Amino acid sequence: MGIVATFGLDKLVDILKAAGEATRLRLLVLLSAGDLTVTDLTDILGQSQPRISRHLKLLAEDELVERYQEGAWAYFRLRRDGAAAELVRAILATTDPADPVLVRDAQRLVAVKQTRSERAQAYFSRNASEWDELRRLHVSDEAVEAALLDAVGAVRVGSLLDLGTGTGRMLQLLEHLYDYGTGIDASRDMLTVARANLDKDGIVKASVRQGDIFNLPVDGQEFDLVTIHQVLHFLDQPQLALSEAARVLKPGGRLAVIDLAPHVLDHLREEHAHVRMGFSHDVMAEWLGKAGLTVERIIDIPPGGQAERALTVTIWLARSPVTVATV
């Protein structure tokens, strides 16, 4: 791995001091495998919460890790951007995974992820009957996912943002396309499911976090591709979510919306908390246009030979304007 960044003497010494302590280096190795809480890290390393928190604070001050809040829980992850992040990746590449201490840490990390998986499965089991009923109402997930893959194409993107990530399925499905993925959801239970699914697939280049779809905890013009999969029909003001999605797209970035076409199954309002009875092409095009996006493609996926009252799923693919350079 080539290091292109250079540092002043004082800054380089600070970074090396931050990483060059046994516990902090172990923390960096663990966080390279995914986002973890202070509790996770204390369980793995067998050290006190104040001690682990102090080490994490030092790592954060030198921009080696970053912290984000999810309800009462604070999660930590390696920083993915910046010169210091490049240096950390180079340091981690030189660690020996067969080192006895790192092997023991890795074994304990597996146990932590297993507990996370069991919590996710418990939540999934409690809600499985409701989700199965909804799946029977519309075209198969396989058909929708195949159409989405065709719509977004095979060109790689630097960054993916999945809004209302739920089980994290979009992060799994599109894993071959992005360099780094982020999923945002308001439900901590669903984030538990998503993390377990990412762990199961060994996807460490994606992470999930809690957030408000109307006020995203990310910077503007940060993502090449944003997906919103079966979320908008739960919202009172879906057009505001589309505007927020447009805000975080890079110039020329794309938004893929997957949702229900207009339907008459009114019982979904009461039984499954649907607020909107699907979306027409015209309404969605109007909202996307007001958000500054241009619709490039619309794909309707009808239920085919399924029940007469089954639902059609639509994919809208839109693009943000490309910034024109001025001389």
Short mmCIF file of C-alpha atoms in Angstrom, two decimals:
data_model
loop_
_atom_site.label_atom_id
_atom_site.label_comp_id
_atom_site.label_asym_id
_atom_site.label_seq_id
_atom_site.Cartn_x
_atom_site.Cartn_y
_atom_site.Cartn_z
CA MET A 1 0.00 0.00 0.00
CA GLY A 2 1.45 3.35 -1.01
CA ILE A 3 1.18 6.26 1.37
CA VAL A 4 0.69 9.49 -0.54
CA ALA A 5 0.06 11.71 2.46
CA THR A 6 2.86 13.48 4.27
CA PHE A 7 2.87 14.93 7.78
CA GLY A 8 4.72 17.52 9.73
CA LEU A 9 6.98 16.08 12.41
CA ASP A 10 4.72 16.95 15.35
CA LYS A 11 1.58 15.58 13.68
CA LEU A 12 3.28 12.36 12.65
CA VAL A 13 4.58 11.82 16.17
CA ASP A 14 1.09 12.42 17.59
CA ILE A 15 -0.46 9.86 15.24
CA LEU A 16 2.21 7.27 15.97
CA LYS A 17 1.87 7.86 19.72
CA ALA A 18 -1.89 7.41 19.47
CA ALA A 19 -1.57 4.13 17.56
CA GLY A 20 1.64 2.99 19.22
CA GLU A 21 0.22 1.69 22.49
CA ALA A 22 -0.85 -1.94 22.85
CA THR A 23 -4.46 -1.39 23.90
CA ARG A 24 -5.04 1.35 21.34
CA LEU A 25 -3.56 -0.75 18.56
CA ARG A 26 -5.85 -3.63 19.58
CA LEU A 27 -8.78 -1.22 19.45
CA LEU A 28 -7.84 -0.15 15.93
CA VAL A 29 -7.60 -3.78 14.80
CA LEU A 30 -11.03 -4.54 16.26
CA LEU A 31 -12.66 -1.45 14.73
CA SER A 32 -11.24 -2.40 11.33
CA ALA A 33 -13.74 -5.30 11.47
CA GLY A 34 -16.77 -3.06 12.00
CA ASP A 35 -18.49 -0.57 14.29
CA LEU A 36 -18.47 -1.40 18.00
CA THR A 37 -19.71 0.16 21.23
CA VAL A 38 -17.64 0.86 24.32
CA THR A 39 -19.45 -2.06 25.98
CA ASP A 40 -18.47 -4.37 23.11
CA LEU A 41 -14.86 -3.29 23.42
CA THR A 42 -14.72 -3.65 27.21
CA ASP A 43 -16.16 -7.18 26.90
CA ILE A 44 -13.56 -8.13 24.30
CA LEU A 45 -10.50 -6.56 25.92
CA GLY A 46 -11.51 -7.25 29.52
CA GLN A 47 -10.67 -3.69 30.60
CA SER A 48 -12.74 -1.11 32.45
CA GLN A 49 -15.12 1.23 30.65
CA PRO A 50 -13.27 4.39 31.78
CA ARG A 51 -9.95 2.99 30.52
CA ILE A 52 -11.40 2.02 27.12
CA SER A 53 -13.17 5.37 26.83
CA ARG A 54 -9.93 7.23 27.54
CA HIS A 55 -8.08 5.29 24.84
CA LEU A 56 -10.89 5.93 22.35
CA LYS A 57 -10.83 9.63 23.19
CA LEU A 58 -7.13 9.80 22.37
CA LEU A 59 -7.65 7.97 19.09
CA ALA A 60 -10.51 10.30 18.17
CA GLU A 61 -8.50 13.44 19.01
CA ASP A 62 -5.86 12.38 16.48
CA GLU A 63 -8.56 11.56 13.91
CA LEU A 64 -7.92 7.83 13.82
CA VAL A 65 -11.45 6.86 14.87
CA GLU A 66 -14.80 8.60 14.91
CA ARG A 67 -17.75 8.40 17.27
CA TYR A 68 -21.48 8.57 16.59
CA GLN A 69 -24.48 8.35 18.87
CA GLU A 70 -27.35 5.89 18.55
CA GLY A 71 -29.86 6.59 21.29
CA ALA A 72 -28.09 5.97 24.58
CA TRP A 73 -25.29 4.05 22.85
CA ALA A 74 -22.10 5.47 21.40
CA TYR A 75 -20.54 3.60 18.48
CA PHE A 76 -16.96 3.90 17.26
CA ARG A 77 -15.44 3.12 13.87
CA LEU A 78 -12.23 3.75 12.01
CA ARG A 79 -12.13 7.03 10.14
CA ARG A 80 -12.34 6.29 6.45
CA ASP A 81 -11.24 9.69 5.13
CA GLY A 82 -8.17 11.83 5.64
CA ALA A 83 -4.42 11.43 5.67
CA ALA A 84 -4.35 9.89 9.15
CA ALA A 85 -6.80 7.20 7.99
CA GLU A 86 -4.39 6.23 5.21
CA LEU A 87 -1.55 5.87 7.69
CA VAL A 88 -3.70 3.76 10.04
CA ARG A 89 -4.61 1.39 7.21
CA ALA A 90 -0.91 1.00 6.44
CA ILE A 91 -0.14 0.25 10.09
CA LEU A 92 -2.94 -2.29 10.35
CA ALA A 93 -1.72 -4.02 7.18
CA THR A 94 1.54 -4.83 8.99
CA THR A 95 -0.09 -6.51 12.02
CA ASP A 96 0.21 -10.28 12.24
CA PRO A 97 -3.27 -11.85 12.53
CA ALA A 98 -1.63 -14.92 14.09
CA ASP A 99 -0.41 -12.90 17.08
CA PRO A 100 -1.85 -14.65 20.19
CA VAL A 101 -3.33 -11.46 21.63
CA LEU A 102 -5.01 -10.53 18.35
CA VAL A 103 -6.25 -14.10 17.90
CA ARG A 104 -7.87 -13.98 21.34
CA ASP A 105 -9.43 -10.59 20.57
CA ALA A 106 -10.79 -11.95 17.28
CA GLN A 107 -12.35 -14.92 19.07
CA ARG A 108 -14.06 -12.64 21.58
CA LEU A 109 -15.22 -10.40 18.73
CA VAL A 110 -16.91 -13.44 17.15
CA ALA A 111 -18.76 -14.01 20.44
CA VAL A 112 -19.91 -10.37 20.56
CA LYS A 113 -21.17 -10.59 16.97
CA GLN A 114 -22.93 -13.87 17.77
CA THR A 115 -24.81 -12.17 20.60
CA ARG A 116 -25.72 -9.35 18.19
CA SER A 117 -26.97 -11.94 15.69
CA GLU A 118 -29.12 -13.66 18.32
CA ARG A 119 -30.76 -10.35 19.29
CA ALA A 120 -31.43 -9.62 15.63
CA GLN A 121 -32.93 -13.05 15.03
CA ALA A 122 -35.22 -12.64 18.05
CA TYR A 123 -36.53 -9.35 16.70
CA PHE A 124 -36.87 -10.77 13.19
CA SER A 125 -38.82 -13.77 14.51
CA ARG A 126 -41.25 -11.55 16.41
CA ASN A 127 -42.07 -9.67 13.21
CA ALA A 128 -41.64 -12.40 10.60
CA SER A 129 -45.35 -13.12 10.15
CA GLU A 130 -46.10 -9.47 9.37
CA TRP A 131 -43.23 -9.20 6.89
CA ASP A 132 -44.22 -12.47 5.21
CA GLU A 133 -47.76 -11.18 4.73
CA LEU A 134 -46.49 -7.98 3.11
CA ARG A 135 -44.16 -9.92 0.82
CA ARG A 136 -47.10 -11.98 -0.45
CA LEU A 137 -48.85 -8.78 -1.53
CA HIS A 138 -46.33 -7.68 -4.15
CA VAL A 139 -43.95 -8.99 -6.77
CA SER A 140 -41.09 -11.14 -5.46
CA ASP A 141 -38.03 -9.57 -3.86
CA GLU A 142 -35.88 -11.41 -6.39
CA ALA A 143 -37.63 -9.72 -9.34
CA VAL A 144 -37.35 -6.27 -7.73
CA GLU A 145 -33.67 -6.75 -6.91
CA ALA A 146 -32.88 -7.96 -10.44
CA ALA A 147 -34.58 -4.88 -11.88
CA LEU A 148 -32.69 -2.60 -9.49
CA LEU A 149 -29.34 -4.13 -10.41
CA ASP A 150 -30.18 -3.60 -14.07
CA ALA A 151 -31.19 0.01 -13.42
CA VAL A 152 -28.07 1.06 -11.49
CA GLY A 153 -25.71 -0.83 -13.82
CA ALA A 154 -22.26 -2.23 -13.15
CA VAL A 155 -20.21 0.97 -12.87
CA ARG A 156 -18.55 1.18 -9.45
CA VAL A 157 -19.30 4.09 -7.14
CA GLY A 158 -17.24 5.50 -4.32
CA SER A 159 -19.99 5.86 -1.75
CA LEU A 160 -23.50 4.49 -1.22
CA LEU A 161 -26.12 5.75 1.25
CA ASP A 162 -29.18 3.59 1.99
CA LEU A 163 -32.00 5.48 3.71
CA GLY A 164 -34.36 3.51 5.91
CA THR A 165 -31.90 0.66 5.60
CA GLY A 166 -34.01 -1.80 7.59
CA THR A 167 -32.32 -5.21 7.42
CA GLY A 168 -29.43 -3.74 5.42
CA ARG A 169 -30.45 -5.62 2.28
CA MET A 170 -29.44 -2.84 -0.11
CA LEU A 171 -25.97 -2.71 1.44
CA GLN A 172 -25.69 -6.46 0.83
CA LEU A 173 -27.17 -6.45 -2.67
CA LEU A 174 -25.01 -3.60 -3.97
CA GLU A 175 -21.84 -4.54 -2.08
CA HIS A 176 -19.98 -5.23 -5.33
CA LEU A 177 -20.56 -1.66 -6.53
CA TYR A 178 -19.39 0.65 -3.73
CA ASP A 179 -16.15 1.38 -1.95
CA TYR A 180 -17.92 2.44 1.23
CA GLY A 181 -21.58 2.12 2.23
CA THR A 182 -23.68 3.73 4.95
CA GLY A 183 -27.15 2.72 6.07
CA ILE A 184 -29.39 4.98 8.14
CA ASP A 185 -32.53 3.93 10.00
CA ALA A 186 -34.59 5.36 12.85
CA SER A 187 -35.13 1.95 14.49
CA ARG A 188 -32.42 0.56 16.73
CA ASP A 189 -34.01 -2.90 16.45
CA MET A 190 -33.69 -2.81 12.67
CA LEU A 191 -30.10 -1.59 12.96
CA THR A 192 -29.37 -4.64 15.10
CA VAL A 193 -30.71 -6.83 12.29
CA ALA A 194 -28.70 -4.91 9.68
CA ARG A 195 -25.44 -5.19 11.63
CA ALA A 196 -25.98 -8.92 12.08
CA ASN A 197 -26.57 -9.34 8.35
CA LEU A 198 -23.43 -7.38 7.46
CA ASP A 199 -21.46 -9.45 9.97
CA LYS A 200 -22.83 -12.68 8.46
CA ASP A 201 -21.72 -11.64 4.97
CA GLY A 202 -18.35 -10.34 6.19
CA ILE A 203 -19.06 -6.85 4.81
CA VAL A 204 -16.77 -4.46 6.68
CA LYS A 205 -16.82 -1.61 4.16
CA ALA A 206 -20.39 -0.73 5.16
CA SER A 207 -21.77 0.51 8.47
CA VAL A 208 -25.19 1.52 9.76
CA ARG A 209 -26.28 4.20 12.16
CA GLN A 210 -29.39 5.73 13.65
CA GLY A 211 -30.71 8.89 12.05
CA ASP A 212 -33.68 10.93 10.89
CA ILE A 213 -34.45 10.65 7.18
CA PHE A 214 -35.61 14.29 7.22
CA ASN A 215 -32.41 15.53 8.86
CA LEU A 216 -29.59 13.22 7.85
CA PRO A 217 -26.44 13.13 10.02
CA VAL A 218 -24.18 13.39 6.96
CA ASP A 219 -22.65 16.21 4.96
CA GLY A 220 -24.06 17.55 1.71
CA GLN A 221 -22.78 16.30 -1.65
CA GLU A 222 -21.16 13.27 -0.03
CA PHE A 223 -22.62 10.24 -1.87
CA ASP A 224 -22.50 8.91 -5.42
CA LEU A 225 -25.60 6.73 -5.04
CA VAL A 226 -28.52 6.97 -2.61
CA THR A 227 -31.20 4.29 -2.30
CA ILE A 228 -34.62 4.53 -0.63
CA HIS A 229 -36.19 1.08 -0.63
CA GLN A 230 -39.85 0.66 0.44
CA VAL A 231 -39.71 3.57 2.88
CA LEU A 232 -41.59 6.54 1.41
CA HIS A 233 -45.08 5.05 1.81
CA PHE A 234 -44.58 5.16 5.60
CA LEU A 235 -43.93 8.93 5.61
CA ASP A 236 -46.31 11.87 5.96
CA GLN A 237 -44.06 14.07 3.81
CA PRO A 238 -42.09 11.84 1.46
CA GLN A 239 -41.15 14.80 -0.73
CA LEU A 240 -39.07 16.21 2.14
CA ALA A 241 -37.15 12.94 2.39
CA LEU A 242 -36.45 13.14 -1.35
CA SER A 243 -35.13 16.70 -0.94
CA GLU A 244 -32.85 15.59 1.86
CA ALA A 245 -31.61 12.69 -0.28
CA ALA A 246 -30.89 15.13 -3.11
CA ARG A 247 -28.92 17.33 -0.71
CA VAL A 248 -26.40 14.60 0.07
CA LEU A 249 -25.84 13.53 -3.55
CA LYS A 250 -22.61 14.50 -5.23
CA PRO A 251 -22.93 16.43 -8.50
CA GLY A 252 -23.97 13.84 -11.07
CA GLY A 253 -24.89 11.38 -8.32
CA ARG A 254 -27.94 9.15 -8.59
CA LEU A 255 -30.99 8.42 -6.43
CA ALA A 256 -32.83 5.10 -6.73
CA VAL A 257 -36.31 5.03 -5.19
CA ILE A 258 -38.05 1.67 -4.89
CA ASP A 259 -41.65 1.82 -3.71
CA LEU A 260 -45.25 0.87 -4.42
CA ALA A 261 -47.26 2.04 -7.38
CA PRO A 262 -50.76 3.46 -6.62
CA HIS A 263 -53.08 0.81 -5.15
CA VAL A 264 -56.42 0.42 -3.35
CA LEU A 265 -55.48 -1.86 -0.45
CA ASP A 266 -56.70 0.51 2.23
CA HIS A 267 -56.26 -2.04 5.04
CA LEU A 268 -52.50 -1.45 4.83
CA ARG A 269 -53.05 1.90 6.54
CA GLU A 270 -54.39 0.37 9.74
CA GLU A 271 -52.67 -3.00 9.77
CA HIS A 272 -49.20 -2.03 8.54
CA ALA A 273 -48.92 1.73 9.19
CA HIS A 274 -48.82 2.71 5.51
CA VAL A 275 -49.46 6.44 5.19
CA ARG A 276 -49.38 6.66 1.39
CA MET A 277 -51.23 4.39 -1.01
CA GLY A 278 -48.38 4.20 -3.47
CA PHE A 279 -46.96 6.81 -5.85
CA SER A 280 -47.75 7.66 -9.44
CA HIS A 281 -45.11 8.42 -12.06
CA ASP A 282 -46.29 12.02 -12.31
CA VAL A 283 -46.24 12.73 -8.58
CA MET A 284 -42.82 11.19 -8.10
CA ALA A 285 -41.41 13.05 -11.12
CA GLU A 286 -42.77 16.32 -9.74
CA TRP A 287 -41.21 15.78 -6.32
CA LEU A 288 -37.87 14.69 -7.77
CA GLY A 289 -37.88 17.71 -10.08
CA LYS A 290 -38.53 20.07 -7.17
CA ALA A 291 -35.59 18.44 -5.39
CA GLY A 292 -33.39 19.39 -8.35
CA LEU A 293 -33.13 15.89 -9.81
CA THR A 294 -33.84 14.64 -13.32
CA VAL A 295 -35.67 11.33 -13.77
CA GLU A 296 -33.65 9.07 -16.06
CA ARG A 297 -35.54 5.82 -15.87
CA ILE A 298 -38.79 4.37 -14.51
CA ILE A 299 -39.36 0.64 -14.18
CA ASP A 300 -42.74 -0.85 -13.24
CA ILE A 301 -42.63 -4.42 -11.92
CA PRO A 302 -46.18 -5.87 -11.94
CA PRO A 303 -47.07 -8.95 -9.90
CA GLY A 304 -47.75 -11.02 -13.02
CA GLY A 305 -49.91 -14.04 -12.42
CA GLN A 306 -50.23 -13.47 -8.68
CA ALA A 307 -53.41 -12.45 -6.88
CA GLU A 308 -55.57 -9.86 -8.60
CA ARG A 309 -55.13 -7.37 -5.77
CA ALA A 310 -51.36 -7.79 -5.55
CA LEU A 311 -49.18 -4.71 -5.72
CA THR A 312 -46.93 -3.32 -8.43
CA VAL A 313 -43.48 -2.09 -7.41
CA THR A 314 -41.87 0.85 -9.23
CA ILE A 315 -38.23 1.91 -9.45
CA TRP A 316 -37.42 5.54 -10.16
CA LEU A 317 -33.82 6.39 -11.05
CA ALA A 318 -32.93 10.09 -10.94
CA ARG A 319 -29.71 12.09 -11.21
CA SER A 320 -28.44 15.31 -9.66
CA PRO A 321 -27.08 17.97 -12.02
CA VAL A 322 -23.40 17.89 -12.88
CA THR A 323 -21.63 21.05 -11.74
CA VAL A 324 -20.28 22.99 -14.71
CA ALA A 325 -16.77 24.29 -14.12
CA THR A 326 -16.35 28.02 -14.58
CA VAL A 327 -13.20 29.63 -15.93
#
